[in-house]
Protein backbone atom coordinates (compact mmCIF):
# COMPACT_ATOMS: atom_id res chain seq x y z
CA UNK A 1 0.00 0.00 0.00
CA UNK A 2 1.26 3.43 -0.92
CA UNK A 3 2.27 5.49 2.08
CA UNK A 4 0.29 8.37 0.58
CA UNK A 5 -2.90 6.37 1.13
CA UNK A 6 -2.42 5.48 4.79
CA UNK A 7 -5.42 5.84 7.07
CA UNK A 8 -5.29 5.64 10.85
CA UNK A 9 -8.02 4.60 13.28
CA UNK A 10 -7.88 6.91 16.30
CA UNK A 11 -9.30 6.38 19.79
CA UNK A 12 -9.55 9.70 21.65
CA UNK A 13 -10.29 9.72 25.37
CA UNK A 14 -13.20 12.12 25.81
CA UNK A 15 -12.13 13.17 29.30
CA UNK A 16 -8.36 13.57 29.01
CA UNK A 17 -8.06 14.11 25.23
CA UNK A 18 -5.25 11.55 25.12
CA UNK A 19 -5.34 9.37 22.05
CA UNK A 20 -3.98 6.15 20.66
CA UNK A 21 -3.78 4.59 17.22
CA UNK A 22 -5.71 1.34 16.91
CA UNK A 23 -3.82 -0.97 14.52
CA UNK A 24 -6.01 -2.81 12.04
CA UNK A 25 -3.24 -4.55 10.08
CA UNK A 26 0.38 -5.45 10.78
CA UNK A 27 1.52 -2.30 9.01
CA UNK A 28 1.69 1.25 10.31
CA UNK A 29 -1.46 2.64 8.79
CA UNK A 30 -4.09 0.82 6.76
CA UNK A 31 -6.28 1.35 3.74
CA UNK A 32 -9.70 2.89 4.34
CA UNK A 33 -11.26 -0.32 3.01
CA UNK A 34 -9.42 -2.40 5.62
CA UNK A 35 -10.58 -0.15 8.45
CA UNK A 36 -14.19 -0.14 7.24
CA UNK A 37 -14.23 -3.92 6.82
CA UNK A 38 -13.01 -4.29 10.39
CA UNK A 39 -15.18 -1.77 12.24
CA UNK A 40 -18.45 -2.80 10.55
CA UNK A 41 -18.25 -6.09 12.46
CA UNK A 42 -19.08 -4.11 15.63
CA UNK A 43 -22.54 -2.94 16.62
CA UNK A 44 -21.64 0.61 17.62
CA UNK A 45 -19.03 2.76 19.37
CA UNK A 46 -19.75 1.23 22.79
CA UNK A 47 -19.55 -2.33 21.48
CA UNK A 48 -16.30 -1.50 19.68
CA UNK A 49 -14.68 -0.13 22.84
CA UNK A 50 -15.82 -3.06 24.98
CA UNK A 51 -14.41 -5.63 22.57
CA UNK A 52 -11.14 -3.75 22.12
CA UNK A 53 -10.79 -3.73 25.91
CA UNK A 54 -11.10 -7.52 25.95
CA UNK A 55 -8.27 -7.71 23.43
CA UNK A 56 -5.88 -5.80 25.69
CA UNK A 57 -6.50 -2.12 25.05
CA UNK A 58 -6.79 0.03 28.15
CA UNK A 59 -9.69 2.50 28.16
CA UNK A 60 -10.46 4.35 31.38
CA UNK A 61 -13.16 6.58 29.86
CA UNK A 62 -15.56 6.68 26.92
CA UNK A 63 -13.74 7.16 23.63
CA UNK A 64 -14.37 9.04 20.43
CA UNK A 65 -13.31 6.85 17.49
CA UNK A 66 -12.53 8.41 14.13
CA UNK A 67 -10.26 8.00 11.11
CA UNK A 68 -7.56 10.35 9.84
CA UNK A 69 -5.41 10.58 6.75
CA UNK A 70 -3.24 13.24 5.17
CA UNK A 71 -4.30 14.85 1.90
CA UNK A 72 -2.48 17.41 -0.25
CA UNK A 73 -4.29 20.48 -1.55
CA UNK A 74 -2.62 23.45 -3.18
CA UNK A 75 0.82 22.08 -2.36
CA UNK A 76 0.05 21.80 1.37
CA UNK A 77 -0.78 18.80 3.54
CA UNK A 78 -4.01 18.73 5.53
CA UNK A 79 -5.46 16.25 8.00
CA UNK A 80 -8.71 14.78 6.72
CA UNK A 81 -11.07 13.26 9.29
CA UNK A 82 -13.67 10.59 8.59
CA UNK A 83 -16.24 8.93 10.81
CA UNK A 84 -16.14 5.24 11.72
CA UNK A 85 -18.66 2.88 10.13
CA UNK A 86 -20.37 0.27 12.30
CA UNK A 87 -22.71 -2.67 11.69
CA UNK A 88 -25.59 -0.59 10.30
CA UNK A 89 -23.28 0.17 7.34
CA UNK A 90 -22.24 -3.43 6.77
CA UNK A 91 -23.17 -3.17 3.08
CA UNK A 92 -19.75 -1.59 2.63
CA UNK A 93 -17.90 -4.85 3.37
CA UNK A 94 -18.45 -6.33 -0.07
CA UNK A 95 -17.65 -3.04 -1.80
CA UNK A 96 -14.50 -2.61 0.31
CA UNK A 97 -13.27 -6.09 -0.57
CA UNK A 98 -13.83 -5.50 -4.30
CA UNK A 99 -12.23 -2.05 -4.08
CA UNK A 100 -9.10 -3.51 -2.47
CA UNK A 101 -8.82 -5.97 -5.35
CA UNK A 102 -9.56 -3.33 -8.01
CA UNK A 103 -12.85 -5.02 -8.92
CA UNK A 104 -15.50 -2.57 -7.75
CA UNK A 105 -17.43 -2.99 -10.99
CA UNK A 106 -18.35 -6.52 -9.85
CA UNK A 107 -20.38 -4.92 -6.99
CA UNK A 108 -22.25 -2.50 -9.25
CA UNK A 109 -25.64 -3.96 -8.27
CA UNK A 110 -25.02 -3.36 -4.56
CA UNK A 111 -23.61 0.11 -5.26
CA UNK A 112 -26.79 1.00 -7.16
CA UNK A 113 -28.85 -0.22 -4.19
CA UNK A 114 -26.87 1.99 -1.80
CA UNK A 115 -27.38 5.09 -3.94
CA UNK A 116 -31.03 4.34 -4.73
CA UNK A 117 -31.83 4.07 -1.00
CA UNK A 118 -29.98 7.34 -0.39
CA UNK A 119 -31.87 9.11 -3.19
CA UNK A 120 -35.23 7.82 -1.95
CA UNK A 121 -34.48 9.21 1.51
CA UNK A 122 -33.63 12.57 -0.03
CA UNK A 123 -36.94 12.68 -1.87
CA UNK A 124 -39.12 11.35 0.93
CA UNK A 125 -37.58 13.07 3.97
CA UNK A 126 -37.17 16.83 3.86
CA UNK A 127 -35.24 16.69 7.14
CA UNK A 128 -32.74 14.27 5.57
CA UNK A 129 -32.44 16.51 2.51
CA UNK A 130 -31.67 19.49 4.77
CA UNK A 131 -29.17 17.41 6.75
CA UNK A 132 -27.30 16.46 3.55
CA UNK A 133 -27.45 19.82 1.78
CA UNK A 134 -27.08 22.20 4.71
CA UNK A 135 -25.48 20.01 7.38
CA UNK A 136 -21.91 19.07 8.14
CA UNK A 137 -21.17 15.85 6.23
CA UNK A 138 -18.13 14.29 4.59
CA UNK A 139 -19.82 14.17 1.17
CA UNK A 140 -18.01 15.81 -1.74
CA UNK A 141 -19.28 19.31 -2.48
CA UNK A 142 -19.60 18.47 -6.18
CA UNK A 143 -21.88 15.56 -5.29
CA UNK A 144 -24.03 17.63 -2.92
CA UNK A 145 -24.30 20.41 -5.50
CA UNK A 146 -25.59 17.91 -8.05
CA UNK A 147 -28.36 16.99 -5.61
CA UNK A 148 -29.51 20.57 -5.09
CA UNK A 149 -29.81 20.99 -8.85
CA UNK A 150 -32.18 18.01 -8.96
CA UNK A 151 -34.35 18.54 -5.88
CA UNK A 152 -37.64 17.62 -7.56
CA UNK A 153 -36.29 15.42 -10.33
CA UNK A 154 -35.44 11.74 -10.44
CA UNK A 155 -32.25 11.80 -8.38
CA UNK A 156 -31.31 8.31 -9.55
CA UNK A 157 -30.23 9.93 -12.82
CA UNK A 158 -27.24 11.36 -10.95
CA UNK A 159 -25.77 7.87 -11.30
CA UNK A 160 -25.59 8.12 -15.09
CA UNK A 161 -23.87 10.20 -17.74
CA UNK A 162 -21.21 12.65 -16.53
CA UNK A 163 -21.94 11.78 -12.89
CA UNK A 164 -21.07 8.11 -13.34
CA UNK A 165 -17.88 8.75 -11.37
CA UNK A 166 -19.89 8.40 -8.16
CA UNK A 167 -20.18 4.66 -8.85
CA UNK A 168 -16.40 4.35 -8.83
CA UNK A 169 -15.55 6.43 -5.78
CA UNK A 170 -15.13 4.14 -2.77
CA UNK A 171 -14.77 7.03 -0.34
CA UNK A 172 -18.01 8.65 -1.54
CA UNK A 173 -19.94 5.38 -1.31
CA UNK A 174 -18.80 4.78 2.26
CA UNK A 175 -19.55 8.40 3.19
CA UNK A 176 -23.07 8.04 1.80
CA UNK A 177 -23.57 5.16 4.24
CA UNK A 178 -21.98 7.14 7.06
CA UNK A 179 -24.27 10.10 6.37
CA UNK A 180 -27.35 7.88 6.62
CA UNK A 181 -26.05 6.31 9.83
CA UNK A 182 -25.40 9.66 11.49
CA UNK A 183 -28.83 10.94 10.48
CA UNK A 184 -30.49 7.92 12.12
CA UNK A 185 -28.59 8.47 15.38
CA UNK A 186 -29.40 11.89 16.89
CA UNK A 187 -26.83 11.29 19.63
CA UNK A 188 -23.94 11.26 17.15
CA UNK A 189 -23.48 15.02 17.21
CA UNK A 190 -19.93 15.67 16.00
CA UNK A 191 -19.93 19.22 17.36
CA UNK A 192 -19.25 17.94 20.88
CA UNK A 193 -15.96 16.39 19.68
CA UNK A 194 -14.86 18.89 17.04
CA UNK A 195 -12.78 21.31 19.14
CA UNK A 196 -11.05 18.47 21.01
CA UNK A 197 -10.19 16.68 17.76
CA UNK A 198 -8.82 19.95 16.37
CA UNK A 199 -6.45 20.23 19.34
CA UNK A 200 -4.86 16.92 18.32
CA UNK A 201 -4.26 17.86 14.70
CA UNK A 202 -0.66 19.12 15.07
CA UNK A 203 0.50 15.87 16.68
CA UNK A 204 -1.53 13.72 14.30
CA UNK A 205 -0.06 15.60 11.33
CA UNK A 206 3.39 14.62 12.55
CA UNK A 207 2.81 10.95 13.28
CA UNK A 208 0.69 10.25 10.17
CA UNK A 209 3.12 11.88 7.73
CA UNK A 210 4.39 9.56 5.00
CA UNK A 211 7.99 10.02 6.18
CA UNK A 212 7.27 9.36 9.86
CA UNK A 213 9.00 6.30 11.31
CA UNK A 214 6.94 4.85 14.19
CA UNK A 215 10.07 3.07 15.47
CA UNK A 216 12.11 6.23 15.87
CA UNK A 217 12.98 7.63 19.28
CA UNK A 218 10.25 10.00 20.41
CA UNK A 219 9.38 12.20 23.36
CA UNK A 220 6.35 9.99 23.90
CA UNK A 221 6.19 6.72 25.78
CA UNK A 222 4.58 4.06 23.67
CA UNK A 223 2.60 1.49 25.63
CA UNK A 224 2.88 -2.03 24.33
CA UNK A 225 -0.58 -3.53 24.55
CA UNK A 226 -0.97 -7.24 24.03
CA UNK A 227 -4.01 -8.65 22.31
CA UNK A 228 -4.99 -11.16 19.66
CA UNK A 229 -4.28 -9.14 16.55
CA UNK A 230 -3.29 -5.92 18.33
CA UNK A 231 0.39 -5.51 19.05
CA UNK A 232 1.21 -2.13 20.45
CA UNK A 233 -1.43 0.52 20.08
CA UNK A 234 0.46 3.80 20.39
CA UNK A 235 -0.78 6.00 23.21
CA UNK A 236 -0.15 9.75 23.17
CA UNK A 237 -1.07 12.56 25.54
CA UNK A 238 -3.51 15.09 24.16
CA UNK A 239 -2.47 18.67 23.44
CA UNK A 240 -5.03 20.92 25.02
PDB file of C-alpha atoms in Angstrom:
ATOM      1  CA  UNK A   1       0.000   0.000   0.000  1.00  0.00           C
ATOM      2  CA  UNK A   2       1.259   3.426  -0.924  1.00  0.00           C
ATOM      3  CA  UNK A   3       2.272   5.489   2.075  1.00  0.00           C
ATOM      4  CA  UNK A   4       0.293   8.373   0.581  1.00  0.00           C
ATOM      5  CA  UNK A   5      -2.897   6.367   1.133  1.00  0.00           C
ATOM      6  CA  UNK A   6      -2.420   5.482   4.786  1.00  0.00           C
ATOM      7  CA  UNK A   7      -5.421   5.841   7.068  1.00  0.00           C
ATOM      8  CA  UNK A   8      -5.292   5.642  10.854  1.00  0.00           C
ATOM      9  CA  UNK A   9      -8.018   4.600  13.284  1.00  0.00           C
ATOM     10  CA  UNK A  10      -7.878   6.911  16.304  1.00  0.00           C
ATOM     11  CA  UNK A  11      -9.303   6.384  19.791  1.00  0.00           C
ATOM     12  CA  UNK A  12      -9.553   9.704  21.652  1.00  0.00           C
ATOM     13  CA  UNK A  13     -10.289   9.722  25.375  1.00  0.00           C
ATOM     14  CA  UNK A  14     -13.204  12.122  25.806  1.00  0.00           C
ATOM     15  CA  UNK A  15     -12.130  13.166  29.303  1.00  0.00           C
ATOM     16  CA  UNK A  16      -8.360  13.569  29.015  1.00  0.00           C
ATOM     17  CA  UNK A  17      -8.064  14.106  25.229  1.00  0.00           C
ATOM     18  CA  UNK A  18      -5.250  11.548  25.123  1.00  0.00           C
ATOM     19  CA  UNK A  19      -5.344   9.368  22.050  1.00  0.00           C
ATOM     20  CA  UNK A  20      -3.979   6.148  20.660  1.00  0.00           C
ATOM     21  CA  UNK A  21      -3.777   4.591  17.221  1.00  0.00           C
ATOM     22  CA  UNK A  22      -5.715   1.335  16.910  1.00  0.00           C
ATOM     23  CA  UNK A  23      -3.819  -0.975  14.523  1.00  0.00           C
ATOM     24  CA  UNK A  24      -6.009  -2.808  12.040  1.00  0.00           C
ATOM     25  CA  UNK A  25      -3.241  -4.550  10.080  1.00  0.00           C
ATOM     26  CA  UNK A  26       0.377  -5.451  10.784  1.00  0.00           C
ATOM     27  CA  UNK A  27       1.519  -2.296   9.007  1.00  0.00           C
ATOM     28  CA  UNK A  28       1.691   1.246  10.314  1.00  0.00           C
ATOM     29  CA  UNK A  29      -1.463   2.644   8.793  1.00  0.00           C
ATOM     30  CA  UNK A  30      -4.094   0.819   6.760  1.00  0.00           C
ATOM     31  CA  UNK A  31      -6.280   1.350   3.742  1.00  0.00           C
ATOM     32  CA  UNK A  32      -9.700   2.887   4.344  1.00  0.00           C
ATOM     33  CA  UNK A  33     -11.255  -0.318   3.014  1.00  0.00           C
ATOM     34  CA  UNK A  34      -9.417  -2.402   5.619  1.00  0.00           C
ATOM     35  CA  UNK A  35     -10.578  -0.145   8.451  1.00  0.00           C
ATOM     36  CA  UNK A  36     -14.190  -0.145   7.239  1.00  0.00           C
ATOM     37  CA  UNK A  37     -14.235  -3.922   6.819  1.00  0.00           C
ATOM     38  CA  UNK A  38     -13.007  -4.294  10.386  1.00  0.00           C
ATOM     39  CA  UNK A  39     -15.181  -1.774  12.239  1.00  0.00           C
ATOM     40  CA  UNK A  40     -18.445  -2.805  10.545  1.00  0.00           C
ATOM     41  CA  UNK A  41     -18.250  -6.088  12.460  1.00  0.00           C
ATOM     42  CA  UNK A  42     -19.084  -4.112  15.631  1.00  0.00           C
ATOM     43  CA  UNK A  43     -22.544  -2.940  16.618  1.00  0.00           C
ATOM     44  CA  UNK A  44     -21.639   0.613  17.616  1.00  0.00           C
ATOM     45  CA  UNK A  45     -19.025   2.764  19.372  1.00  0.00           C
ATOM     46  CA  UNK A  46     -19.748   1.230  22.791  1.00  0.00           C
ATOM     47  CA  UNK A  47     -19.550  -2.333  21.482  1.00  0.00           C
ATOM     48  CA  UNK A  48     -16.298  -1.504  19.684  1.00  0.00           C
ATOM     49  CA  UNK A  49     -14.679  -0.126  22.843  1.00  0.00           C
ATOM     50  CA  UNK A  50     -15.817  -3.064  24.983  1.00  0.00           C
ATOM     51  CA  UNK A  51     -14.407  -5.630  22.571  1.00  0.00           C
ATOM     52  CA  UNK A  52     -11.144  -3.753  22.122  1.00  0.00           C
ATOM     53  CA  UNK A  53     -10.788  -3.734  25.913  1.00  0.00           C
ATOM     54  CA  UNK A  54     -11.097  -7.522  25.953  1.00  0.00           C
ATOM     55  CA  UNK A  55      -8.272  -7.715  23.433  1.00  0.00           C
ATOM     56  CA  UNK A  56      -5.877  -5.799  25.689  1.00  0.00           C
ATOM     57  CA  UNK A  57      -6.495  -2.119  25.051  1.00  0.00           C
ATOM     58  CA  UNK A  58      -6.795   0.035  28.155  1.00  0.00           C
ATOM     59  CA  UNK A  59      -9.693   2.498  28.160  1.00  0.00           C
ATOM     60  CA  UNK A  60     -10.457   4.354  31.378  1.00  0.00           C
ATOM     61  CA  UNK A  61     -13.155   6.577  29.864  1.00  0.00           C
ATOM     62  CA  UNK A  62     -15.560   6.677  26.917  1.00  0.00           C
ATOM     63  CA  UNK A  63     -13.737   7.159  23.625  1.00  0.00           C
ATOM     64  CA  UNK A  64     -14.370   9.041  20.428  1.00  0.00           C
ATOM     65  CA  UNK A  65     -13.309   6.847  17.487  1.00  0.00           C
ATOM     66  CA  UNK A  66     -12.532   8.409  14.131  1.00  0.00           C
ATOM     67  CA  UNK A  67     -10.260   7.998  11.107  1.00  0.00           C
ATOM     68  CA  UNK A  68      -7.558  10.349   9.840  1.00  0.00           C
ATOM     69  CA  UNK A  69      -5.410  10.578   6.746  1.00  0.00           C
ATOM     70  CA  UNK A  70      -3.239  13.239   5.170  1.00  0.00           C
ATOM     71  CA  UNK A  71      -4.297  14.854   1.904  1.00  0.00           C
ATOM     72  CA  UNK A  72      -2.481  17.407  -0.246  1.00  0.00           C
ATOM     73  CA  UNK A  73      -4.286  20.484  -1.552  1.00  0.00           C
ATOM     74  CA  UNK A  74      -2.617  23.454  -3.176  1.00  0.00           C
ATOM     75  CA  UNK A  75       0.823  22.076  -2.361  1.00  0.00           C
ATOM     76  CA  UNK A  76       0.054  21.800   1.366  1.00  0.00           C
ATOM     77  CA  UNK A  77      -0.785  18.802   3.536  1.00  0.00           C
ATOM     78  CA  UNK A  78      -4.010  18.731   5.532  1.00  0.00           C
ATOM     79  CA  UNK A  79      -5.455  16.255   7.996  1.00  0.00           C
ATOM     80  CA  UNK A  80      -8.706  14.782   6.716  1.00  0.00           C
ATOM     81  CA  UNK A  81     -11.074  13.256   9.291  1.00  0.00           C
ATOM     82  CA  UNK A  82     -13.674  10.586   8.586  1.00  0.00           C
ATOM     83  CA  UNK A  83     -16.239   8.927  10.805  1.00  0.00           C
ATOM     84  CA  UNK A  84     -16.135   5.243  11.716  1.00  0.00           C
ATOM     85  CA  UNK A  85     -18.660   2.883  10.134  1.00  0.00           C
ATOM     86  CA  UNK A  86     -20.369   0.274  12.299  1.00  0.00           C
ATOM     87  CA  UNK A  87     -22.708  -2.668  11.694  1.00  0.00           C
ATOM     88  CA  UNK A  88     -25.588  -0.594  10.303  1.00  0.00           C
ATOM     89  CA  UNK A  89     -23.278   0.173   7.341  1.00  0.00           C
ATOM     90  CA  UNK A  90     -22.240  -3.429   6.774  1.00  0.00           C
ATOM     91  CA  UNK A  91     -23.167  -3.173   3.081  1.00  0.00           C
ATOM     92  CA  UNK A  92     -19.746  -1.593   2.630  1.00  0.00           C
ATOM     93  CA  UNK A  93     -17.905  -4.849   3.372  1.00  0.00           C
ATOM     94  CA  UNK A  94     -18.447  -6.332  -0.073  1.00  0.00           C
ATOM     95  CA  UNK A  95     -17.653  -3.035  -1.800  1.00  0.00           C
ATOM     96  CA  UNK A  96     -14.505  -2.613   0.313  1.00  0.00           C
ATOM     97  CA  UNK A  97     -13.268  -6.090  -0.573  1.00  0.00           C
ATOM     98  CA  UNK A  98     -13.826  -5.504  -4.298  1.00  0.00           C
ATOM     99  CA  UNK A  99     -12.229  -2.051  -4.084  1.00  0.00           C
ATOM    100  CA  UNK A 100      -9.102  -3.513  -2.470  1.00  0.00           C
ATOM    101  CA  UNK A 101      -8.818  -5.973  -5.351  1.00  0.00           C
ATOM    102  CA  UNK A 102      -9.564  -3.334  -8.010  1.00  0.00           C
ATOM    103  CA  UNK A 103     -12.853  -5.024  -8.923  1.00  0.00           C
ATOM    104  CA  UNK A 104     -15.499  -2.566  -7.751  1.00  0.00           C
ATOM    105  CA  UNK A 105     -17.428  -2.991 -10.985  1.00  0.00           C
ATOM    106  CA  UNK A 106     -18.353  -6.516  -9.847  1.00  0.00           C
ATOM    107  CA  UNK A 107     -20.376  -4.920  -6.994  1.00  0.00           C
ATOM    108  CA  UNK A 108     -22.251  -2.499  -9.246  1.00  0.00           C
ATOM    109  CA  UNK A 109     -25.640  -3.960  -8.271  1.00  0.00           C
ATOM    110  CA  UNK A 110     -25.017  -3.357  -4.558  1.00  0.00           C
ATOM    111  CA  UNK A 111     -23.606   0.107  -5.262  1.00  0.00           C
ATOM    112  CA  UNK A 112     -26.790   1.002  -7.159  1.00  0.00           C
ATOM    113  CA  UNK A 113     -28.849  -0.224  -4.194  1.00  0.00           C
ATOM    114  CA  UNK A 114     -26.867   1.985  -1.799  1.00  0.00           C
ATOM    115  CA  UNK A 115     -27.380   5.091  -3.941  1.00  0.00           C
ATOM    116  CA  UNK A 116     -31.032   4.344  -4.726  1.00  0.00           C
ATOM    117  CA  UNK A 117     -31.829   4.069  -1.002  1.00  0.00           C
ATOM    118  CA  UNK A 118     -29.978   7.339  -0.388  1.00  0.00           C
ATOM    119  CA  UNK A 119     -31.868   9.114  -3.192  1.00  0.00           C
ATOM    120  CA  UNK A 120     -35.231   7.824  -1.945  1.00  0.00           C
ATOM    121  CA  UNK A 121     -34.478   9.208   1.511  1.00  0.00           C
ATOM    122  CA  UNK A 122     -33.626  12.573  -0.027  1.00  0.00           C
ATOM    123  CA  UNK A 123     -36.935  12.680  -1.872  1.00  0.00           C
ATOM    124  CA  UNK A 124     -39.117  11.351   0.933  1.00  0.00           C
ATOM    125  CA  UNK A 125     -37.581  13.066   3.969  1.00  0.00           C
ATOM    126  CA  UNK A 126     -37.166  16.829   3.857  1.00  0.00           C
ATOM    127  CA  UNK A 127     -35.236  16.690   7.141  1.00  0.00           C
ATOM    128  CA  UNK A 128     -32.744  14.272   5.567  1.00  0.00           C
ATOM    129  CA  UNK A 129     -32.441  16.512   2.508  1.00  0.00           C
ATOM    130  CA  UNK A 130     -31.674  19.492   4.771  1.00  0.00           C
ATOM    131  CA  UNK A 131     -29.173  17.410   6.747  1.00  0.00           C
ATOM    132  CA  UNK A 132     -27.304  16.463   3.547  1.00  0.00           C
ATOM    133  CA  UNK A 133     -27.445  19.816   1.779  1.00  0.00           C
ATOM    134  CA  UNK A 134     -27.077  22.200   4.709  1.00  0.00           C
ATOM    135  CA  UNK A 135     -25.481  20.015   7.381  1.00  0.00           C
ATOM    136  CA  UNK A 136     -21.906  19.075   8.137  1.00  0.00           C
ATOM    137  CA  UNK A 137     -21.167  15.850   6.232  1.00  0.00           C
ATOM    138  CA  UNK A 138     -18.126  14.291   4.590  1.00  0.00           C
ATOM    139  CA  UNK A 139     -19.817  14.167   1.172  1.00  0.00           C
ATOM    140  CA  UNK A 140     -18.007  15.807  -1.736  1.00  0.00           C
ATOM    141  CA  UNK A 141     -19.275  19.313  -2.481  1.00  0.00           C
ATOM    142  CA  UNK A 142     -19.600  18.469  -6.183  1.00  0.00           C
ATOM    143  CA  UNK A 143     -21.878  15.558  -5.294  1.00  0.00           C
ATOM    144  CA  UNK A 144     -24.032  17.634  -2.919  1.00  0.00           C
ATOM    145  CA  UNK A 145     -24.301  20.414  -5.503  1.00  0.00           C
ATOM    146  CA  UNK A 146     -25.586  17.906  -8.049  1.00  0.00           C
ATOM    147  CA  UNK A 147     -28.364  16.994  -5.615  1.00  0.00           C
ATOM    148  CA  UNK A 148     -29.513  20.572  -5.085  1.00  0.00           C
ATOM    149  CA  UNK A 149     -29.807  20.986  -8.855  1.00  0.00           C
ATOM    150  CA  UNK A 150     -32.184  18.007  -8.961  1.00  0.00           C
ATOM    151  CA  UNK A 151     -34.352  18.543  -5.881  1.00  0.00           C
ATOM    152  CA  UNK A 152     -37.637  17.617  -7.563  1.00  0.00           C
ATOM    153  CA  UNK A 153     -36.287  15.417 -10.327  1.00  0.00           C
ATOM    154  CA  UNK A 154     -35.436  11.739 -10.440  1.00  0.00           C
ATOM    155  CA  UNK A 155     -32.251  11.804  -8.385  1.00  0.00           C
ATOM    156  CA  UNK A 156     -31.313   8.307  -9.548  1.00  0.00           C
ATOM    157  CA  UNK A 157     -30.234   9.933 -12.818  1.00  0.00           C
ATOM    158  CA  UNK A 158     -27.241  11.356 -10.949  1.00  0.00           C
ATOM    159  CA  UNK A 159     -25.767   7.866 -11.303  1.00  0.00           C
ATOM    160  CA  UNK A 160     -25.586   8.119 -15.088  1.00  0.00           C
ATOM    161  CA  UNK A 161     -23.870  10.198 -17.740  1.00  0.00           C
ATOM    162  CA  UNK A 162     -21.214  12.646 -16.528  1.00  0.00           C
ATOM    163  CA  UNK A 163     -21.941  11.779 -12.892  1.00  0.00           C
ATOM    164  CA  UNK A 164     -21.073   8.106 -13.343  1.00  0.00           C
ATOM    165  CA  UNK A 165     -17.876   8.747 -11.370  1.00  0.00           C
ATOM    166  CA  UNK A 166     -19.885   8.404  -8.165  1.00  0.00           C
ATOM    167  CA  UNK A 167     -20.182   4.661  -8.847  1.00  0.00           C
ATOM    168  CA  UNK A 168     -16.397   4.349  -8.834  1.00  0.00           C
ATOM    169  CA  UNK A 169     -15.548   6.433  -5.777  1.00  0.00           C
ATOM    170  CA  UNK A 170     -15.129   4.145  -2.766  1.00  0.00           C
ATOM    171  CA  UNK A 171     -14.769   7.030  -0.337  1.00  0.00           C
ATOM    172  CA  UNK A 172     -18.007   8.651  -1.541  1.00  0.00           C
ATOM    173  CA  UNK A 173     -19.940   5.382  -1.312  1.00  0.00           C
ATOM    174  CA  UNK A 174     -18.797   4.784   2.263  1.00  0.00           C
ATOM    175  CA  UNK A 175     -19.545   8.403   3.189  1.00  0.00           C
ATOM    176  CA  UNK A 176     -23.073   8.040   1.798  1.00  0.00           C
ATOM    177  CA  UNK A 177     -23.571   5.159   4.243  1.00  0.00           C
ATOM    178  CA  UNK A 178     -21.976   7.142   7.061  1.00  0.00           C
ATOM    179  CA  UNK A 179     -24.269  10.103   6.374  1.00  0.00           C
ATOM    180  CA  UNK A 180     -27.347   7.880   6.619  1.00  0.00           C
ATOM    181  CA  UNK A 181     -26.052   6.308   9.829  1.00  0.00           C
ATOM    182  CA  UNK A 182     -25.400   9.656  11.495  1.00  0.00           C
ATOM    183  CA  UNK A 183     -28.830  10.938  10.476  1.00  0.00           C
ATOM    184  CA  UNK A 184     -30.487   7.920  12.121  1.00  0.00           C
ATOM    185  CA  UNK A 185     -28.593   8.468  15.377  1.00  0.00           C
ATOM    186  CA  UNK A 186     -29.401  11.886  16.889  1.00  0.00           C
ATOM    187  CA  UNK A 187     -26.826  11.293  19.633  1.00  0.00           C
ATOM    188  CA  UNK A 188     -23.936  11.264  17.148  1.00  0.00           C
ATOM    189  CA  UNK A 189     -23.479  15.018  17.210  1.00  0.00           C
ATOM    190  CA  UNK A 190     -19.932  15.670  16.003  1.00  0.00           C
ATOM    191  CA  UNK A 191     -19.930  19.222  17.360  1.00  0.00           C
ATOM    192  CA  UNK A 192     -19.247  17.937  20.877  1.00  0.00           C
ATOM    193  CA  UNK A 193     -15.960  16.386  19.682  1.00  0.00           C
ATOM    194  CA  UNK A 194     -14.856  18.889  17.042  1.00  0.00           C
ATOM    195  CA  UNK A 195     -12.777  21.306  19.139  1.00  0.00           C
ATOM    196  CA  UNK A 196     -11.048  18.469  21.005  1.00  0.00           C
ATOM    197  CA  UNK A 197     -10.185  16.681  17.762  1.00  0.00           C
ATOM    198  CA  UNK A 198      -8.824  19.949  16.374  1.00  0.00           C
ATOM    199  CA  UNK A 199      -6.452  20.225  19.337  1.00  0.00           C
ATOM    200  CA  UNK A 200      -4.863  16.915  18.315  1.00  0.00           C
ATOM    201  CA  UNK A 201      -4.264  17.857  14.701  1.00  0.00           C
ATOM    202  CA  UNK A 202      -0.656  19.121  15.074  1.00  0.00           C
ATOM    203  CA  UNK A 203       0.502  15.869  16.676  1.00  0.00           C
ATOM    204  CA  UNK A 204      -1.534  13.720  14.301  1.00  0.00           C
ATOM    205  CA  UNK A 205      -0.063  15.600  11.327  1.00  0.00           C
ATOM    206  CA  UNK A 206       3.388  14.623  12.553  1.00  0.00           C
ATOM    207  CA  UNK A 207       2.805  10.954  13.284  1.00  0.00           C
ATOM    208  CA  UNK A 208       0.692  10.247  10.168  1.00  0.00           C
ATOM    209  CA  UNK A 209       3.124  11.882   7.729  1.00  0.00           C
ATOM    210  CA  UNK A 210       4.386   9.561   4.998  1.00  0.00           C
ATOM    211  CA  UNK A 211       7.992  10.015   6.181  1.00  0.00           C
ATOM    212  CA  UNK A 212       7.266   9.362   9.857  1.00  0.00           C
ATOM    213  CA  UNK A 213       8.997   6.305  11.311  1.00  0.00           C
ATOM    214  CA  UNK A 214       6.940   4.845  14.192  1.00  0.00           C
ATOM    215  CA  UNK A 215      10.069   3.069  15.465  1.00  0.00           C
ATOM    216  CA  UNK A 216      12.109   6.232  15.867  1.00  0.00           C
ATOM    217  CA  UNK A 217      12.976   7.634  19.283  1.00  0.00           C
ATOM    218  CA  UNK A 218      10.251  10.002  20.405  1.00  0.00           C
ATOM    219  CA  UNK A 219       9.382  12.200  23.364  1.00  0.00           C
ATOM    220  CA  UNK A 220       6.353   9.988  23.897  1.00  0.00           C
ATOM    221  CA  UNK A 221       6.188   6.722  25.781  1.00  0.00           C
ATOM    222  CA  UNK A 222       4.583   4.055  23.669  1.00  0.00           C
ATOM    223  CA  UNK A 223       2.598   1.493  25.629  1.00  0.00           C
ATOM    224  CA  UNK A 224       2.885  -2.027  24.325  1.00  0.00           C
ATOM    225  CA  UNK A 225      -0.580  -3.528  24.552  1.00  0.00           C
ATOM    226  CA  UNK A 226      -0.967  -7.238  24.028  1.00  0.00           C
ATOM    227  CA  UNK A 227      -4.011  -8.653  22.313  1.00  0.00           C
ATOM    228  CA  UNK A 228      -4.987 -11.159  19.664  1.00  0.00           C
ATOM    229  CA  UNK A 229      -4.283  -9.138  16.547  1.00  0.00           C
ATOM    230  CA  UNK A 230      -3.293  -5.925  18.325  1.00  0.00           C
ATOM    231  CA  UNK A 231       0.391  -5.511  19.052  1.00  0.00           C
ATOM    232  CA  UNK A 232       1.207  -2.127  20.452  1.00  0.00           C
ATOM    233  CA  UNK A 233      -1.426   0.521  20.084  1.00  0.00           C
ATOM    234  CA  UNK A 234       0.465   3.801  20.394  1.00  0.00           C
ATOM    235  CA  UNK A 235      -0.777   6.005  23.211  1.00  0.00           C
ATOM    236  CA  UNK A 236      -0.155   9.750  23.171  1.00  0.00           C
ATOM    237  CA  UNK A 237      -1.073  12.560  25.537  1.00  0.00           C
ATOM    238  CA  UNK A 238      -3.508  15.092  24.163  1.00  0.00           C
ATOM    239  CA  UNK A 239      -2.474  18.667  23.444  1.00  0.00           C
ATOM    240  CA  UNK A 240      -5.029  20.921  25.024  1.00  0.00           C
TER     241      UNK A 240
END
